[in-house]
XYZ file of C-alpha atoms in Angstrom:
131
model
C -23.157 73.504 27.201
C -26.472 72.000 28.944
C -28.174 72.192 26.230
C -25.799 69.717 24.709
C -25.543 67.803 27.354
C -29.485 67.347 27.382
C -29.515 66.462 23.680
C -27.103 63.352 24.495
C -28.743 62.589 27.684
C -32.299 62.265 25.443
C -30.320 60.225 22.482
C -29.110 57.737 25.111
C -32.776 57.178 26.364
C -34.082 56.747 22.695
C -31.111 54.746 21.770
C -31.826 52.704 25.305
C -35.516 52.435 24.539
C -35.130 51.388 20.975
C -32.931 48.414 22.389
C -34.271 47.510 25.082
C -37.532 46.829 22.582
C -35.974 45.474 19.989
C -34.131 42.519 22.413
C -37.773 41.880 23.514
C -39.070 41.322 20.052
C -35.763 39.083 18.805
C -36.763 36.633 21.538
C -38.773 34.903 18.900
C -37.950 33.702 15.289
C -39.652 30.578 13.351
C -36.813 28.737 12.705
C -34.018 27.925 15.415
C -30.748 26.403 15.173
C -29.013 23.947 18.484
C -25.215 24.143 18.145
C -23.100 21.152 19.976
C -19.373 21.556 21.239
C -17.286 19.414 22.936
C -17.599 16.152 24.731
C -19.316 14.947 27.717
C -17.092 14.494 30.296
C -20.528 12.671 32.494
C -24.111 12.446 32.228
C -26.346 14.980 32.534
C -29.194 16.598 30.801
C -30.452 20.088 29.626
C -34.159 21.105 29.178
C -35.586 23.237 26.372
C -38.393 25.360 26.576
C -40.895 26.454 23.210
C -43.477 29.108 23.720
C -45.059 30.056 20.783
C -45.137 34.552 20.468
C -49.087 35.168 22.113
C -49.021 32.349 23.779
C -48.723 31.235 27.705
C -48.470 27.921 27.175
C -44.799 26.679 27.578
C -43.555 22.878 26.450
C -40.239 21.614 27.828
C -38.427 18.618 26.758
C -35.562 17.434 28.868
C -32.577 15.849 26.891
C -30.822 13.098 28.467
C -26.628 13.001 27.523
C -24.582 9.834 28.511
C -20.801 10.455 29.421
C -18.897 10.566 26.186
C -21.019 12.172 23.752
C -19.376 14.005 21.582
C -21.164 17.362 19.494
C -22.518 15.462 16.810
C -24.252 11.838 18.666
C -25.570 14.936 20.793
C -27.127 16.410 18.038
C -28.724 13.371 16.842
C -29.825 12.451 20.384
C -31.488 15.638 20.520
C -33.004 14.729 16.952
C -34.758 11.958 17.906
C -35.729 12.859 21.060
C -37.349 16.307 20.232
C -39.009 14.179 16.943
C -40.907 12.245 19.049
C -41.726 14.926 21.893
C -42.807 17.625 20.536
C -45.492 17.888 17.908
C -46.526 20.581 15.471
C -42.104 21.503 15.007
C -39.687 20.010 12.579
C -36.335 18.971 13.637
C -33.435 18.362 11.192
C -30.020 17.670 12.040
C -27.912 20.094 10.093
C -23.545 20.217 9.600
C -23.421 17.066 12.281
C -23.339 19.244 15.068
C -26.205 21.260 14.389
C -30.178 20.689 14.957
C -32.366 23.144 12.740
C -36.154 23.419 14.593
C -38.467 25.249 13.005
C -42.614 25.763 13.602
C -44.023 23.662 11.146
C -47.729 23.753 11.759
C -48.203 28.064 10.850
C -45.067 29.278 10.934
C -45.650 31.499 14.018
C -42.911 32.959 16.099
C -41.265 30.789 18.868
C -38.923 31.590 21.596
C -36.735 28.649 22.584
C -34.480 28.710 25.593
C -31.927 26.714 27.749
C -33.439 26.810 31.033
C -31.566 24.250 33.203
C -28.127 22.319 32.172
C -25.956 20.061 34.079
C -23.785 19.418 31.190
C -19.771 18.991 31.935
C -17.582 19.664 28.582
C -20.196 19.788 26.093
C -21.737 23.113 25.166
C -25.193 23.614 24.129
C -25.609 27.114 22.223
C -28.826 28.688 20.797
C -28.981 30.876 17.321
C -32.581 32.194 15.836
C -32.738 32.759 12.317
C -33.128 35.918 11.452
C -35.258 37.179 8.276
């Protein structure tokens, strides 16, 4: 009986490990996608962060939303202003709701993250591509 009980206690710290490295690693992807639901019930703003996999250099852009933006004038707001702010990327707006970012420059790994949002009513969701 202990001996069983050892063999599941060391598959649950392999299984554990193996996770635990594998989240790490999925942190970055070359292509990202911005999902938009909802509508903006005020202003506010939510700020992005890029930091390119080997890298310690982190760019933020901050997003301004007006009161009333729906999923899809947020997607083009965050179009245009990402287009303009942050070089060496390509943003597309994708499905009206959607904004596809991807390293453009040479291809290398990126982890993008929300790090601060005031936003009431509209929801801004992450997804990486995965290859």
């Amino acid at each position: 009986m202990k001996i069983q009980q050892l063999k599941l206690a060391t598959f649950i710290v392999i299984l554990c490990s193996v996770f635990s490295v594998n989240s790490y690693a999925d942190d970055y992807s070359n292509e990202w996608r911005i999902y938009f639901d909802g509508k903006a019930k005020k202003d506010g703003s939510y700020t992005l962060s890029f930091q390119e996999k080997g890298s310690d250099e982190v760019l933020t852009a901050v997003i301004e939303i007006e009161k009333g933006t729906r999923e899809n004038q947020a997607a083009r707001i965050t179009r245009r202003q990402l287009d303009g702010e942050v070089k060496g990327y390509d943003v597309d707006k994708e499905d009206g709701e959607e904004v596809q970012f991807r390293n453009r420059m040479n291809g290398e790994k990126f982890k993008l993250t929300i790090d601060d949002t005031n936003l009431d009513g509209l929801d801004v969701k992450l997804k990486k591509k995965r290859f």
